Amino acid sequence: MENKKNYGWKGFFPLLTFLAIYLGGGLIFTALGYGGDSFKQIPRMAALVGALLVCMVMGGKERSLEFRMDTFCKGMSNQGTMIMIMVFLLAGAFSGVAKAMGGVQATANLGLSLVPAQFLFAGLFLISAFMATAMGTSMGTISAVGPIAVAVAESAGLNMAFAIGTVLGGAMFGDNLSMISDTTIAATRGCGCEMRDKFKMNGLIASVAAILSMIVYTIVGSGAELTGDFTYDIIKVIPYIFILVFALTGCNVFVLLLAGIGVAGVIGFATGSFDVPTFAQAMGSGMSGMYDICLIALLLRGVGGVAEELGAIDWLVAKMHSSVKSRKGAEYMTAGMVSVFDAALANNTIAIMMAAPLVRKVVAEHNVAPKRVASILDIFSCIVQGIIPHGGQVLLCISLTGLSPFSVIGANFYCYILAIVALCTIQFGLGRTKEEKEGVKMYDENDEVIALK
């Protein structure tokens, strides 16, 4: 049995090393003039290898190298992390098959064909929001709808920043809310709540912000008409509708995604979109697109396991206990922590995975329901992701339009309105249930209830 010593805040050295390498490298390359590729010069995986090396040398003489490796690997093998990775892979497989079947273009064209001329910008926002919610990817949504918005703005002489801003806002709406988004998967698994419960809690906040945003987009929008051929096959939209509808019934996420892959496959074969080899390749391609986030999740969880074993988590929880005195304070602390992580890492999924285990015990003691915690984590990570100049979504918008990042960020009204609505929800305790007021059950990493007072 190895002797244990509490290292306090020093137990976060591996995590701080990761942040220093990735964030510091990005800032250095930005200063060197690498522009939008600055934060790509040192990949997150490489930064995590640096954190792994620090994990191996920490612990002093009382911890052998074998013990340190065992601690790291036990952290990675956490049950919740394994489930999250399986959901990531199945969500990728569904997205790959649905895209190969032609569902992405069909969904985009369906929405574009229904947009009234006087609601052009609001319509682009709504289309992007639906597609991102159905597909679970903001980047894929911007890639599909962004070029159309740019072409419309150019041909009609509309404000390009507003046009791409509507697409960015809608994409972040869906990224935040989708049942198969990696942020939703990370938030629900990290907080121990059902996707359906998180969707309902999150949906109330996001829907208010979306309605207000559409009003703004309508006011600043134009009556210019969309031109082009927006033909679509309605049957190819069915897999996305299937996922949305059955997710709300509380269907098991594994069953849901497997069934979704089956539905998309059947439609693909029936319409001649692919044969057996291309169907299998589409699944493989979709899953391979999730490999990076799966590996990052494993390594981050391993680093977190080392930080916990070194006493860093207990130290942080104790500090938060002494500074957080109320339910409101716990919720603000959650929002602030995930926002800082996302601003540093420019990845909302990783920000959630880092913040969730750090806030669980504190929010439980202040009777904040798991679904509310998951919603706050997801909402604020998506808000920050949509307004940071080095975020992947903003960089993609820049590449499509040639605008400065600040022009794009300034036109993303949805994220600012969502921030206001979410802060009001926290400040005034809106949406709190009887369960939250009387006491809730929070679960640790072994799915055991954390006792409340």
CSV table of C-alpha atoms in Angstrom, one decimal:
chain,number,residue,atom,x,y,z
A,1,MET,CA,0.0,0.0,0.0
A,2,GLU,CA,1.5,3.3,-1.1
A,3,ASN,CA,1.7,6.2,1.4
A,4,LYS,CA,-0.4,9.2,0.5
A,5,LYS,CA,0.3,12.8,0.9
A,6,ASN,CA,-2.0,15.7,0.2
A,7,TYR,CA,-0.4,18.1,-2.3
A,8,GLY,CA,-3.2,20.6,-2.3
A,9,TRP,CA,-3.2,23.0,-5.2
A,10,LYS,CA,0.1,21.5,-6.5
A,11,GLY,CA,-1.9,18.4,-7.5
A,12,PHE,CA,-3.2,20.5,-10.4
A,13,PHE,CA,0.3,20.8,-11.9
A,14,PRO,CA,-0.4,18.2,-14.6
A,15,LEU,CA,-3.6,20.1,-15.6
A,16,LEU,CA,-1.9,23.5,-15.4
A,17,THR,CA,0.9,22.1,-17.6
A,18,PHE,CA,-1.7,21.1,-20.3
A,19,LEU,CA,-3.2,24.6,-20.2
A,20,ALA,CA,0.2,26.3,-20.3
A,21,ILE,CA,1.4,24.3,-23.3
A,22,TYR,CA,-1.7,24.6,-25.3
A,23,LEU,CA,-2.8,28.2,-24.4
A,24,GLY,CA,0.7,29.5,-24.1
A,25,GLY,CA,1.7,28.0,-27.5
A,26,GLY,CA,-1.4,29.5,-29.1
A,27,LEU,CA,-0.6,32.9,-27.8
A,28,ILE,CA,3.0,32.7,-28.9
A,29,PHE,CA,2.1,31.7,-32.4
A,30,THR,CA,-0.5,34.4,-32.6
A,31,ALA,CA,2.2,36.9,-31.7
A,32,LEU,CA,4.3,35.4,-34.5
A,33,GLY,CA,1.6,36.1,-37.0
A,34,TYR,CA,0.1,32.6,-37.6
A,35,GLY,CA,-3.4,34.1,-37.5
A,36,GLY,CA,-6.3,31.6,-37.4
A,37,ASP,CA,-3.9,28.7,-37.3
A,38,SER,CA,-2.1,29.8,-34.1
A,39,PHE,CA,-3.8,27.4,-31.8
A,40,LYS,CA,-3.4,24.5,-34.2
A,41,GLN,CA,0.4,24.6,-34.1
A,42,ILE,CA,0.5,22.6,-30.8
A,43,PRO,CA,-2.4,20.2,-30.8
A,44,ARG,CA,-4.3,19.4,-27.6
A,45,MET,CA,-3.1,15.8,-27.7
A,46,ALA,CA,0.5,17.0,-27.7
A,47,ALA,CA,-0.2,19.3,-24.7
A,48,LEU,CA,-1.8,16.4,-22.9
A,49,VAL,CA,1.3,14.3,-23.4
A,50,GLY,CA,3.2,17.0,-21.5
A,51,ALA,CA,0.6,16.7,-18.7
A,52,LEU,CA,1.1,13.0,-18.7
A,53,LEU,CA,4.9,13.4,-18.2
A,54,VAL,CA,4.2,15.7,-15.2
A,55,CYS,CA,1.9,13.0,-13.8
A,56,MET,CA,4.7,10.5,-14.0
A,57,VAL,CA,7.2,12.6,-12.0
A,58,MET,CA,4.8,13.9,-9.3
A,59,GLY,CA,4.2,12.1,-6.1
A,60,GLY,CA,7.6,12.0,-4.5
A,61,LYS,CA,9.4,9.0,-3.1
A,62,GLU,CA,6.3,7.7,-1.4
A,63,ARG,CA,4.7,6.9,-4.7
A,64,SER,CA,6.4,4.5,-7.1
A,65,LEU,CA,6.2,4.9,-10.9
A,66,GLU,CA,4.0,1.9,-11.1
A,67,PHE,CA,1.6,3.4,-8.6
A,68,ARG,CA,1.5,6.6,-10.6
A,69,MET,CA,0.8,4.8,-13.8
A,70,ASP,CA,-1.9,2.7,-12.1
A,71,THR,CA,-3.5,5.9,-10.8
A,72,PHE,CA,-3.5,7.5,-14.3
A,73,CYS,CA,-5.0,4.3,-15.9
A,74,LYS,CA,-7.6,3.9,-13.2
A,75,GLY,CA,-8.7,7.5,-13.9
A,76,MET,CA,-9.0,6.7,-17.6
A,77,SER,CA,-11.0,3.5,-17.0
A,78,ASN,CA,-13.8,5.4,-15.1
A,79,GLN,CA,-17.1,3.9,-16.0
A,80,GLY,CA,-18.7,7.2,-16.9
A,81,THR,CA,-15.9,8.1,-19.2
A,82,MET,CA,-16.2,4.7,-21.0
A,83,ILE,CA,-19.9,5.2,-21.5
A,84,MET,CA,-19.4,8.8,-22.8
A,85,ILE,CA,-16.8,7.5,-25.3
A,86,MET,CA,-19.2,4.8,-26.6
A,87,VAL,CA,-21.9,7.5,-27.1
A,88,PHE,CA,-19.4,9.7,-28.9
A,89,LEU,CA,-18.6,6.9,-31.3
A,90,LEU,CA,-22.2,5.9,-31.9
A,91,ALA,CA,-23.2,9.6,-32.5
A,92,GLY,CA,-20.4,9.9,-35.0
A,93,ALA,CA,-21.6,6.7,-36.8
A,94,PHE,CA,-25.1,8.1,-37.0
A,95,SER,CA,-23.9,11.5,-38.3
A,96,GLY,CA,-21.7,9.8,-40.9
A,97,VAL,CA,-24.5,7.5,-42.2
A,98,ALA,CA,-27.1,10.3,-42.2
A,99,LYS,CA,-24.7,12.6,-44.2
A,100,ALA,CA,-23.8,9.9,-46.7
A,101,MET,CA,-27.5,9.2,-47.2
A,102,GLY,CA,-28.0,12.9,-48.2
A,103,GLY,CA,-29.8,14.0,-45.1
A,104,VAL,CA,-27.7,17.1,-44.5
A,105,GLN,CA,-28.4,18.7,-47.9
A,106,ALA,CA,-32.1,17.6,-47.8
A,107,THR,CA,-32.6,19.2,-44.4
A,108,ALA,CA,-30.9,22.4,-45.5
A,109,ASN,CA,-32.9,22.6,-48.7
A,110,LEU,CA,-36.2,21.9,-46.9
A,111,GLY,CA,-35.6,24.8,-44.5
A,112,LEU,CA,-34.5,27.2,-47.3
A,113,SER,CA,-37.5,26.4,-49.4
A,114,LEU,CA,-39.8,27.4,-46.6
A,115,VAL,CA,-38.2,30.7,-45.6
A,116,PRO,CA,-40.5,33.7,-46.2
A,117,ALA,CA,-38.6,36.5,-47.9
A,118,GLN,CA,-39.4,39.0,-45.1
A,119,PHE,CA,-37.8,36.7,-42.5
A,120,LEU,CA,-34.6,35.9,-44.3
A,121,PHE,CA,-32.1,36.3,-41.4
A,122,ALA,CA,-34.5,34.8,-38.9
A,123,GLY,CA,-35.1,31.9,-41.3
A,124,LEU,CA,-31.4,31.2,-41.7
A,125,PHE,CA,-31.1,31.2,-37.9
A,126,LEU,CA,-34.0,28.7,-37.6
A,127,ILE,CA,-32.6,26.4,-40.3
A,128,SER,CA,-29.2,26.4,-38.7
A,129,ALA,CA,-30.7,25.8,-35.2
A,130,PHE,CA,-32.8,22.8,-36.5
A,131,MET,CA,-29.9,21.3,-38.4
A,132,ALA,CA,-27.5,21.6,-35.5
A,133,THR,CA,-30.0,20.2,-33.1
A,134,ALA,CA,-30.7,17.3,-35.4
A,135,MET,CA,-27.0,16.7,-36.4
A,136,GLY,CA,-25.4,17.4,-33.1
A,137,THR,CA,-22.6,19.5,-34.7
A,138,SER,CA,-22.2,23.2,-35.0
A,139,MET,CA,-19.2,22.9,-37.4
A,140,GLY,CA,-21.2,20.7,-39.8
A,141,THR,CA,-24.1,23.1,-39.7
A,142,ILE,CA,-21.9,26.1,-40.5
A,143,SER,CA,-20.2,24.1,-43.3
A,144,ALA,CA,-23.6,23.3,-44.8
A,145,VAL,CA,-25.6,26.5,-44.4
A,146,GLY,CA,-22.8,29.1,-44.2
A,147,PRO,CA,-21.9,29.1,-48.0
A,148,ILE,CA,-25.6,29.5,-48.8
A,149,ALA,CA,-25.9,32.5,-46.4
A,150,VAL,CA,-22.7,34.0,-47.9
A,151,ALA,CA,-24.0,33.6,-51.5
A,152,VAL,CA,-27.4,35.2,-50.6
A,153,ALA,CA,-25.7,38.1,-48.9
A,154,GLU,CA,-23.4,38.8,-51.8
A,155,SER,CA,-26.2,38.6,-54.5
A,156,ALA,CA,-28.7,40.7,-52.5
A,157,GLY,CA,-26.1,43.2,-51.1
A,158,LEU,CA,-27.0,42.3,-47.5
A,159,ASN,CA,-24.8,42.7,-44.5
A,160,MET,CA,-22.4,39.8,-44.6
A,161,ALA,CA,-21.6,39.8,-40.9
A,162,PHE,CA,-25.3,39.6,-40.0
A,163,ALA,CA,-25.8,36.8,-42.6
A,164,ILE,CA,-23.1,34.6,-41.2
A,165,GLY,CA,-23.9,35.7,-37.6
A,166,THR,CA,-27.3,34.2,-37.9
A,167,VAL,CA,-25.9,30.8,-39.0
A,168,LEU,CA,-23.3,30.9,-36.2
A,169,GLY,CA,-26.0,31.7,-33.6
A,170,GLY,CA,-28.3,28.9,-34.9
A,171,ALA,CA,-25.4,26.5,-34.9
A,172,MET,CA,-24.5,27.2,-31.3
A,173,PHE,CA,-28.2,26.8,-30.3
A,174,GLY,CA,-28.2,23.3,-31.7
A,175,ASP,CA,-24.7,22.5,-30.4
A,176,ASN,CA,-26.0,23.4,-26.9
A,177,LEU,CA,-29.3,21.6,-27.1
A,178,SER,CA,-28.8,18.5,-29.4
A,179,MET,CA,-29.3,15.1,-27.8
A,180,ILE,CA,-26.3,13.8,-29.8
A,181,SER,CA,-24.0,16.8,-29.4
A,182,ASP,CA,-20.7,15.9,-27.8
A,183,THR,CA,-21.3,18.8,-25.3
A,184,THR,CA,-24.6,17.3,-24.2
A,185,ILE,CA,-23.1,13.9,-23.9
A,186,ALA,CA,-20.2,15.3,-21.8
A,187,ALA,CA,-22.5,17.4,-19.6
A,188,THR,CA,-25.1,14.8,-18.8
A,189,ARG,CA,-22.5,12.1,-18.1
A,190,GLY,CA,-20.4,14.5,-16.1
A,191,CYS,CA,-23.4,15.5,-13.9
A,192,GLY,CA,-25.2,12.2,-13.7
A,193,CYS,CA,-28.5,13.2,-15.3
A,194,GLU,CA,-30.7,12.0,-18.1
A,195,MET,CA,-30.4,13.6,-21.5
A,196,ARG,CA,-34.2,14.1,-21.6
A,197,ASP,CA,-34.2,16.1,-18.3
A,198,LYS,CA,-31.3,18.2,-19.4
A,199,PHE,CA,-33.0,18.9,-22.7
A,200,LYS,CA,-36.1,20.2,-21.0
A,201,MET,CA,-34.2,22.4,-18.5
A,202,ASN,CA,-31.8,23.6,-21.2
A,203,GLY,CA,-34.6,24.0,-23.8
A,204,LEU,CA,-36.6,26.5,-21.7
A,205,ILE,CA,-33.6,28.8,-21.4
A,206,ALA,CA,-32.4,28.4,-25.0
A,207,SER,CA,-35.9,28.8,-26.5
A,208,VAL,CA,-36.5,32.1,-24.8
A,209,ALA,CA,-33.1,33.3,-26.2
A,210,ALA,CA,-33.9,31.9,-29.6
A,211,ILE,CA,-37.2,33.7,-29.9
A,212,LEU,CA,-35.7,37.0,-28.8
A,213,SER,CA,-32.9,36.5,-31.3
A,214,MET,CA,-35.3,35.8,-34.1
A,215,ILE,CA,-37.1,39.0,-33.3
A,216,VAL,CA,-33.8,40.9,-33.5
A,217,TYR,CA,-32.8,39.1,-36.8
A,218,THR,CA,-36.2,40.0,-38.3
A,219,ILE,CA,-35.7,43.7,-37.3
A,220,VAL,CA,-32.2,43.9,-38.9
A,221,GLY,CA,-33.0,41.5,-41.7
A,222,SER,CA,-34.0,42.2,-45.3
A,223,GLY,CA,-36.8,41.3,-47.7
A,224,ALA,CA,-34.3,39.9,-50.2
A,225,GLU,CA,-35.4,36.6,-51.7
A,226,LEU,CA,-33.4,33.4,-51.7
A,227,THR,CA,-32.5,32.3,-55.2
A,228,GLY,CA,-31.4,28.8,-56.3
A,229,ASP,CA,-32.6,25.3,-56.6
A,230,PHE,CA,-33.6,24.0,-53.1
A,231,THR,CA,-35.0,20.6,-54.1
A,232,TYR,CA,-35.2,18.0,-51.4
A,233,ASP,CA,-36.4,14.5,-50.6
A,234,ILE,CA,-38.4,14.6,-47.4
A,235,ILE,CA,-37.7,11.0,-46.6
A,236,LYS,CA,-34.0,11.9,-46.1
A,237,VAL,CA,-35.0,14.2,-43.3
A,238,ILE,CA,-36.7,11.4,-41.3
A,239,PRO,CA,-33.5,10.1,-39.5
A,240,TYR,CA,-33.0,13.5,-37.8
A,241,ILE,CA,-36.7,13.8,-36.8
A,242,PHE,CA,-36.6,10.2,-35.5
A,243,ILE,CA,-33.6,11.0,-33.2
A,244,LEU,CA,-35.3,14.3,-31.9
A,245,VAL,CA,-38.7,12.7,-31.2
A,246,PHE,CA,-37.5,9.4,-29.6
A,247,ALA,CA,-34.8,11.2,-27.5
A,248,LEU,CA,-37.6,13.1,-25.8
A,249,THR,CA,-39.4,9.9,-24.9
A,250,GLY,CA,-36.5,8.9,-22.6
A,251,CYS,CA,-35.3,6.2,-25.0
A,252,ASN,CA,-31.9,4.7,-23.9
A,253,VAL,CA,-29.2,6.6,-25.7
A,254,PHE,CA,-27.5,3.5,-27.0
A,255,VAL,CA,-30.7,2.1,-28.4
A,256,LEU,CA,-31.6,5.5,-29.8
A,257,LEU,CA,-28.4,5.9,-31.7
A,258,LEU,CA,-28.3,2.3,-33.0
A,259,ALA,CA,-31.9,2.6,-34.1
A,260,GLY,CA,-31.1,6.0,-35.8
A,261,ILE,CA,-28.2,4.4,-37.7
A,262,GLY,CA,-30.6,1.6,-38.8
A,263,VAL,CA,-33.3,4.1,-40.0
A,264,ALA,CA,-30.7,6.2,-41.9
A,265,GLY,CA,-29.3,3.0,-43.4
A,266,VAL,CA,-32.6,1.6,-44.5
A,267,ILE,CA,-33.5,5.0,-46.2
A,268,GLY,CA,-30.1,5.1,-47.8
A,269,PHE,CA,-30.4,1.6,-49.3
A,270,ALA,CA,-34.0,2.3,-50.4
A,271,THR,CA,-33.1,5.6,-52.2
A,272,GLY,CA,-29.9,4.1,-53.7
A,273,SER,CA,-27.7,6.6,-51.8
A,274,PHE,CA,-25.2,3.8,-50.9
A,275,ASP,CA,-24.6,0.1,-50.9
A,276,VAL,CA,-23.2,-2.1,-48.1
A,277,PRO,CA,-19.6,-1.1,-48.5
A,278,THR,CA,-20.3,2.6,-48.6
A,279,PHE,CA,-22.7,2.2,-45.6
A,280,ALA,CA,-20.0,0.6,-43.6
A,281,GLN,CA,-17.5,3.2,-44.7
A,282,ALA,CA,-19.8,6.0,-43.7
A,283,MET,CA,-20.1,4.6,-40.2
A,284,GLY,CA,-16.4,4.2,-40.0
A,285,SER,CA,-15.8,7.7,-41.3
A,286,GLY,CA,-18.2,9.2,-38.8
A,287,MET,CA,-16.7,7.3,-35.9
A,288,SER,CA,-13.2,8.2,-36.9
A,289,GLY,CA,-14.2,11.9,-36.7
A,290,MET,CA,-14.8,11.3,-33.0
A,291,TYR,CA,-11.4,9.7,-32.3
A,292,ASP,CA,-9.7,12.9,-31.2
A,293,ILE,CA,-12.3,13.9,-28.7
A,294,CYS,CA,-12.4,10.3,-27.3
A,295,LEU,CA,-8.7,10.2,-26.8
A,296,ILE,CA,-8.7,13.6,-25.2
A,297,ALA,CA,-11.5,12.5,-22.9
A,298,LEU,CA,-9.4,9.5,-21.8
A,299,LEU,CA,-6.2,11.4,-21.2
A,300,LEU,CA,-8.1,14.3,-19.4
A,301,ARG,CA,-9.8,11.8,-17.1
A,302,GLY,CA,-6.5,10.2,-16.4
A,303,VAL,CA,-5.0,13.6,-15.5
A,304,GLY,CA,-8.1,14.2,-13.3
A,305,GLY,CA,-7.6,10.9,-11.6
A,306,VAL,CA,-4.0,11.9,-10.7
A,307,ALA,CA,-5.1,15.3,-9.4
A,308,GLU,CA,-7.7,13.6,-7.3
A,309,GLU,CA,-5.2,11.1,-5.8
A,310,LEU,CA,-2.8,13.9,-5.0
A,311,GLY,CA,-5.5,15.7,-3.1
A,312,ALA,CA,-6.1,18.6,-5.5
A,313,ILE,CA,-9.8,18.0,-5.9
A,314,ASP,CA,-10.4,17.9,-2.2
A,315,TRP,CA,-8.4,21.1,-1.8
A,316,LEU,CA,-10.4,22.8,-4.5
A,317,VAL,CA,-13.7,21.6,-3.1
A,318,ALA,CA,-12.7,22.9,0.4
A,319,LYS,CA,-11.9,26.3,-1.1
A,320,MET,CA,-15.1,26.4,-3.0
A,321,HIS,CA,-17.0,25.4,0.2
A,322,SER,CA,-15.6,28.3,2.0
A,323,SER,CA,-16.3,30.9,-0.7
A,324,VAL,CA,-19.6,29.6,-2.1
A,325,LYS,CA,-22.3,30.3,0.4
A,326,SER,CA,-25.6,29.9,-1.6
A,327,ARG,CA,-27.3,28.1,-4.4
A,328,LYS,CA,-26.8,31.2,-6.6
A,329,GLY,CA,-23.1,31.3,-5.8
A,330,ALA,CA,-22.7,27.6,-6.7
A,331,GLU,CA,-24.4,28.2,-10.1
A,332,TYR,CA,-22.3,31.3,-10.8
A,333,MET,CA,-19.2,29.4,-9.9
A,334,THR,CA,-20.1,26.6,-12.3
A,335,ALA,CA,-20.8,29.1,-15.1
A,336,GLY,CA,-17.5,31.0,-14.5
A,337,MET,CA,-15.4,27.9,-14.3
A,338,VAL,CA,-16.6,26.3,-17.5
A,339,SER,CA,-16.4,29.7,-19.3
A,340,VAL,CA,-12.7,30.2,-18.2
A,341,PHE,CA,-11.8,26.7,-19.4
A,342,ASP,CA,-13.5,27.2,-22.8
A,343,ALA,CA,-11.9,30.6,-23.3
A,344,ALA,CA,-8.5,29.0,-22.6
A,345,LEU,CA,-9.0,25.8,-24.7
A,346,ALA,CA,-11.4,27.0,-27.4
A,347,ASN,CA,-13.3,23.6,-27.1
A,348,ASN,CA,-16.6,23.6,-25.2
A,349,THR,CA,-16.7,19.8,-24.9
A,350,ILE,CA,-13.3,19.6,-23.2
A,351,ALA,CA,-14.2,22.6,-21.0
A,352,ILE,CA,-17.3,20.7,-19.8
A,353,MET,CA,-15.3,17.5,-19.1
A,354,MET,CA,-12.8,19.5,-17.1
A,355,ALA,CA,-15.3,21.5,-15.1
A,356,ALA,CA,-18.0,18.9,-14.3
A,357,PRO,CA,-16.0,16.8,-11.8
A,358,LEU,CA,-14.7,19.9,-10.0
A,359,VAL,CA,-18.2,21.4,-9.2
A,360,ARG,CA,-20.3,18.2,-8.5
A,361,LYS,CA,-19.9,18.2,-4.7
A,362,VAL,CA,-20.4,21.9,-4.2
A,363,VAL,CA,-23.5,22.2,-6.3
A,364,ALA,CA,-25.0,19.1,-4.6
A,365,GLU,CA,-24.5,20.7,-1.2
A,366,HIS,CA,-26.5,23.7,-2.4
A,367,ASN,CA,-29.3,21.6,-3.8
A,368,VAL,CA,-28.7,22.3,-7.5
A,369,ALA,CA,-30.3,19.6,-9.6
A,370,PRO,CA,-28.0,17.6,-11.9
A,371,LYS,CA,-30.0,18.7,-15.0
A,372,ARG,CA,-29.6,22.3,-14.0
A,373,VAL,CA,-25.8,21.9,-13.5
A,374,ALA,CA,-25.5,20.1,-16.9
A,375,SER,CA,-27.5,22.9,-18.5
A,376,ILE,CA,-25.4,25.7,-17.0
A,377,LEU,CA,-22.2,23.9,-18.1
A,378,ASP,CA,-23.4,23.4,-21.6
A,379,ILE,CA,-25.0,26.8,-22.0
A,380,PHE,CA,-22.0,28.9,-20.9
A,381,SER,CA,-19.4,26.8,-22.7
A,382,CYS,CA,-21.4,27.3,-25.9
A,383,ILE,CA,-21.8,31.0,-25.2
A,384,VAL,CA,-18.1,31.5,-24.9
A,385,GLN,CA,-17.3,29.2,-27.8
A,386,GLY,CA,-19.5,31.4,-30.0
A,387,ILE,CA,-17.8,34.7,-29.1
A,388,ILE,CA,-14.1,33.9,-28.8
A,389,PRO,CA,-12.0,34.8,-31.9
A,390,HIS,CA,-9.9,31.6,-31.7
A,391,GLY,CA,-12.9,29.2,-31.5
A,392,GLY,CA,-13.3,26.7,-34.4
A,393,GLN,CA,-16.8,27.9,-35.3
A,394,VAL,CA,-15.7,31.6,-35.6
A,395,LEU,CA,-12.6,30.6,-37.6
A,396,LEU,CA,-14.8,28.7,-40.0
A,397,CYS,CA,-17.1,31.7,-40.4
A,398,ILE,CA,-14.0,33.8,-41.1
A,399,SER,CA,-12.8,31.4,-43.8
A,400,LEU,CA,-16.2,31.5,-45.5
A,401,THR,CA,-16.6,35.3,-45.5
A,402,GLY,CA,-13.1,36.9,-45.2
A,403,LEU,CA,-14.4,39.1,-42.4
A,404,SER,CA,-12.5,39.9,-39.2
A,405,PRO,CA,-13.3,37.6,-36.2
A,406,PHE,CA,-14.7,40.6,-34.3
A,407,SER,CA,-17.2,41.4,-37.1
A,408,VAL,CA,-18.5,37.9,-36.9
A,409,ILE,CA,-18.6,37.8,-33.1
A,410,GLY,CA,-20.4,41.2,-33.0
A,411,ALA,CA,-23.2,39.8,-35.2
A,412,ASN,CA,-23.7,36.7,-33.2
A,413,PHE,CA,-26.7,38.2,-31.3
A,414,TYR,CA,-28.0,34.8,-30.1
A,415,CYS,CA,-25.0,34.1,-27.8
A,416,TYR,CA,-25.2,37.5,-26.1
A,417,ILE,CA,-29.0,37.1,-25.6
A,418,LEU,CA,-28.5,33.6,-24.3
A,419,ALA,CA,-26.0,34.9,-21.8
A,420,ILE,CA,-28.4,37.5,-20.5
A,421,VAL,CA,-31.3,34.9,-20.2
A,422,ALA,CA,-29.0,32.4,-18.5
A,423,LEU,CA,-27.7,34.9,-16.0
A,424,CYS,CA,-31.2,36.1,-15.2
A,425,THR,CA,-32.2,32.4,-14.7
A,426,ILE,CA,-29.4,32.1,-12.1
A,427,GLN,CA,-29.9,35.5,-10.5
A,428,PHE,CA,-33.6,35.0,-9.9
A,429,GLY,CA,-33.7,31.3,-9.4
A,430,LEU,CA,-36.0,30.8,-12.4
A,431,GLY,CA,-36.9,27.3,-13.3
A,432,ARG,CA,-36.1,25.7,-10.0
A,433,THR,CA,-38.2,22.7,-9.2
A,434,LYS,CA,-39.7,21.5,-5.9
A,435,GLU,CA,-37.1,18.7,-5.9
A,436,GLU,CA,-34.3,21.3,-6.0
A,437,LYS,CA,-35.7,23.3,-3.2
A,438,GLU,CA,-36.2,20.3,-0.9
A,439,GLY,CA,-33.0,18.4,-1.8
A,440,VAL,CA,-31.6,16.5,-4.8
A,441,LYS,CA,-29.6,13.4,-5.3
A,442,MET,CA,-26.1,13.9,-7.0
A,443,TYR,CA,-24.0,10.9,-7.9
A,444,ASP,CA,-20.3,10.3,-7.8
A,445,GLU,CA,-18.2,8.6,-10.5
A,446,ASN,CA,-19.4,5.2,-9.3
A,447,ASP,CA,-23.0,6.2,-9.6
A,448,GLU,CA,-23.4,6.4,-5.8
A,449,VAL,CA,-25.5,9.1,-4.3
A,450,ILE,CA,-23.5,11.9,-2.6
A,451,ALA,CA,-25.3,12.5,0.7
A,452,LEU,CA,-26.8,15.9,1.3
A,453,LYS,CA,-27.4,17.6,4.6
